[in-house]
Structures are given as C-alpha cells and as structure tokens.
Coordinates of C-alpha atoms in Angstrom, one line a residue:
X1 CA 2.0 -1.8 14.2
X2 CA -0.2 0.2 12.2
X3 CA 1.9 1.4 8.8
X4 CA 0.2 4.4 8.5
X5 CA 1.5 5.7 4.8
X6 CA -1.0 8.9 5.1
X7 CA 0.0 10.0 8.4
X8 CA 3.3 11.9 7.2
X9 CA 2.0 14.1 4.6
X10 CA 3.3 12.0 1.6
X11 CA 0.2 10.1 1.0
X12 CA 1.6 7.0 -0.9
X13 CA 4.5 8.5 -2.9
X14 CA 6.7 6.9 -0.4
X15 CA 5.3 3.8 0.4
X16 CA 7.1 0.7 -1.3
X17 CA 8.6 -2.5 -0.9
X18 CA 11.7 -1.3 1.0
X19 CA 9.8 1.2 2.8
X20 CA 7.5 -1.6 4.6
X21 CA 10.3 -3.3 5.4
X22 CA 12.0 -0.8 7.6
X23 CA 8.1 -0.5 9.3
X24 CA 7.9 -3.8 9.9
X25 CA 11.7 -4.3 11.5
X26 CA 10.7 -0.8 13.8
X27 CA 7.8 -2.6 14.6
X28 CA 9.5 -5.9 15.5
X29 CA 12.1 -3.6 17.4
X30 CA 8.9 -2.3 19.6
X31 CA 7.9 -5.6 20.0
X32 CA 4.6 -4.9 18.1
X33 CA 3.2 -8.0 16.3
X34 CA 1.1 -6.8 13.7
X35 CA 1.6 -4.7 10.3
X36 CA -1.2 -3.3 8.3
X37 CA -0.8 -1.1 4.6
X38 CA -3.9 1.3 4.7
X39 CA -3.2 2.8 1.2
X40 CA -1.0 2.6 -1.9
X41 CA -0.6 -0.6 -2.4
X42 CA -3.3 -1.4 -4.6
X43 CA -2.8 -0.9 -8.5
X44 CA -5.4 1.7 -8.6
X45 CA -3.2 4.5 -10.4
X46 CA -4.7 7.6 -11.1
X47 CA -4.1 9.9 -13.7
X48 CA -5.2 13.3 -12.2
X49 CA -6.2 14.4 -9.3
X50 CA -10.0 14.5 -11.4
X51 CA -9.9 10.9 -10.9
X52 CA -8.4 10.7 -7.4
X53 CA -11.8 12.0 -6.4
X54 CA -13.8 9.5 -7.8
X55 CA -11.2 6.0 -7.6
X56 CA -13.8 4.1 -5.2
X57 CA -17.0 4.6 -6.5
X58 CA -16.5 2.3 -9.3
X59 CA -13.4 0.3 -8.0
X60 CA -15.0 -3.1 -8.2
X61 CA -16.3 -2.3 -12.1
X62 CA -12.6 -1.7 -13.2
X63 CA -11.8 -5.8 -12.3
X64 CA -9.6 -7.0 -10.2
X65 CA -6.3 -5.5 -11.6
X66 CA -7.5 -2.8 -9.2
X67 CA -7.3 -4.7 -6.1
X68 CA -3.7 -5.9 -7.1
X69 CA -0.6 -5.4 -6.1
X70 CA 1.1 -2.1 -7.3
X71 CA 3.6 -3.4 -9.7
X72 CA 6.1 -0.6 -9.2
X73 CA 5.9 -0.3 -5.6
X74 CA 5.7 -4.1 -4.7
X75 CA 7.1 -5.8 -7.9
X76 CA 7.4 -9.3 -6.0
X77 CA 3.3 -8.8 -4.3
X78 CA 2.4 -9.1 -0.4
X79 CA 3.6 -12.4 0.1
X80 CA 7.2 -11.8 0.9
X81 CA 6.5 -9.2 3.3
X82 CA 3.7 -11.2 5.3
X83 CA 6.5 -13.7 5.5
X84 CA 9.6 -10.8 6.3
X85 CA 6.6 -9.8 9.2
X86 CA 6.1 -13.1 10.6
X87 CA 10.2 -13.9 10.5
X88 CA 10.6 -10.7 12.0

C-alpha cells in the first residue's frame, strides 16, 4: 500500500497519526503488505509558502530535527505504526 498523502489534494494537512492508521487497516483489509508515508511526516515546518519553495535545498544544513518525526502529527514517532502495520 502506497499512503499517498499528496494524491487527494490536501498535501499533508491531513496526514497524522490517526489518519495512517485507517491506511494501513484499508491496506490490511486489501491484503496489501506494505505502507510507505511520501510526505509530511518529517518536522520540516514551513512558515510561508517562500520557504516551501526552497525546504530541500538546504535540508541536511538545518540538522537532524528536520528529518524527525512531526511532533504534532506523530506525537509518539514511527515506531508504533511500523508495529500497528506489521500486527495488522
């Protein structure tokens, strides 16, 4: 199952803890065996849209708080959904 976040217009306003969740118990439902997040669930906030533009060129010189987890949207990280998939 690819959780494609992008695909519905939203970008990443709606993507979240709960929100992979459902994906990945669709998935399971399908009988598909794997999940992947493209986008959104980095801490890589942006301020303006300005910024937005130019996120990636230097996303390895703001450290590795970019490559996080977003704190909002995934308060408890990856790990608990990796496991939720595999369970699943």
């Amino acid at each position: 199952m690819c959780n494609n976040n992008w695909g519905g217009g939203n970008k990443d306003r709606m993507l979240s803890d709960a929100f992979v969740r459902r994906e990945i118990e669709i998935g399971a439902d399908m009988q598909l065996d794997c999940v992947q997040i493209d986008d959104g669930w980095q801490n890589n906030d942006y301020p303006d849209e300005q910024y937005m533009l130019h996120r990636w060129d230097h996303m390895f010189e703001e450290g590795l708080d970019f490559w996080a987890p977003h704190k909002e949207r995934f308060p408890h990280g990856i790990e608990p959904l990796a496991q939720y998939a595999k369970e699943c």
